[in-house]
Amino acid sequence: MKVNYFTLTLGLLGAAKLILNAYGLDIIQDDQMNAIANGVAAVLSIIGVYTNHQKPV
């Protein structure tokens, strides 16, 4: 099984945000989470274009 570290990292950041918010700590802002998610999505989109358009050997 192959681990997808991009989605794992986003999931852990989201979980940390929820846990911290439950204790009244607002360390990770919604704007920061959106920026991180958008950056990862952009990188994955670019990688997806290159990996899906290569001919198999």
Short mmCIF file of C-alpha atoms in Angstrom, two decimals:
data_model
loop_
_atom_site.label_atom_id
_atom_site.label_comp_id
_atom_site.label_asym_id
_atom_site.label_seq_id
_atom_site.Cartn_x
_atom_site.Cartn_y
_atom_site.Cartn_z
CA MET A 1 0.00 0.00 0.00
CA LYS A 2 1.27 3.44 -0.94
CA VAL A 3 0.96 6.31 1.57
CA ASN A 4 -0.21 9.68 0.25
CA TYR A 5 1.70 12.12 2.45
CA PHE A 6 -0.02 15.22 1.04
CA THR A 7 -3.49 14.19 2.17
CA LEU A 8 -2.14 12.73 5.41
CA THR A 9 -0.52 16.07 6.27
CA LEU A 10 -3.70 18.01 5.50
CA GLY A 11 -5.73 15.58 7.57
CA LEU A 12 -3.40 15.91 10.54
CA LEU A 13 -3.45 19.71 10.30
CA GLY A 14 -7.24 19.67 10.20
CA ALA A 15 -7.41 17.37 13.22
CA ALA A 16 -4.96 19.55 15.14
CA LYS A 17 -7.07 22.63 14.32
CA LEU A 18 -10.24 20.95 15.60
CA ILE A 19 -8.56 19.77 18.80
CA LEU A 20 -7.03 23.16 19.51
CA ASN A 21 -10.33 24.94 18.82
CA ALA A 22 -12.09 22.59 21.26
CA TYR A 23 -9.75 23.82 24.00
CA GLY A 24 -10.23 27.47 23.05
CA LEU A 25 -6.87 27.91 21.32
CA ASP A 26 -7.09 29.57 17.91
CA ILE A 27 -3.52 29.01 16.73
CA ILE A 28 -4.29 27.79 13.20
CA GLN A 29 -6.50 30.31 11.39
CA ASP A 30 -9.03 29.32 8.71
CA ASP A 31 -7.19 31.49 6.17
CA GLN A 32 -3.97 29.58 6.83
CA MET A 33 -5.72 26.22 6.39
CA ASN A 34 -7.26 27.38 3.12
CA ALA A 35 -3.91 28.62 1.83
CA ILE A 36 -2.21 25.33 2.69
CA ALA A 37 -4.98 23.27 1.09
CA ASN A 38 -4.96 25.43 -2.06
CA GLY A 39 -1.17 25.14 -2.36
CA VAL A 40 -1.24 21.36 -2.00
CA ALA A 41 -4.11 21.10 -4.49
CA ALA A 42 -2.17 23.18 -7.02
CA VAL A 43 0.94 21.02 -6.64
CA LEU A 44 -1.08 17.81 -6.96
CA SER A 45 -2.83 19.16 -10.06
CA ILE A 46 0.47 19.89 -11.76
CA ILE A 47 1.87 16.49 -10.79
CA GLY A 48 -1.32 14.83 -12.04
CA VAL A 49 -1.03 16.44 -15.46
CA TYR A 50 2.50 15.15 -15.94
CA THR A 51 1.99 11.65 -14.54
CA ASN A 52 -1.26 10.92 -16.40
CA HIS A 53 0.05 11.93 -19.81
CA GLN A 54 3.13 9.74 -19.98
CA LYS A 55 3.08 6.71 -22.24
CA PRO A 56 3.68 3.35 -20.54
CA VAL A 57 6.97 1.70 -21.46
#
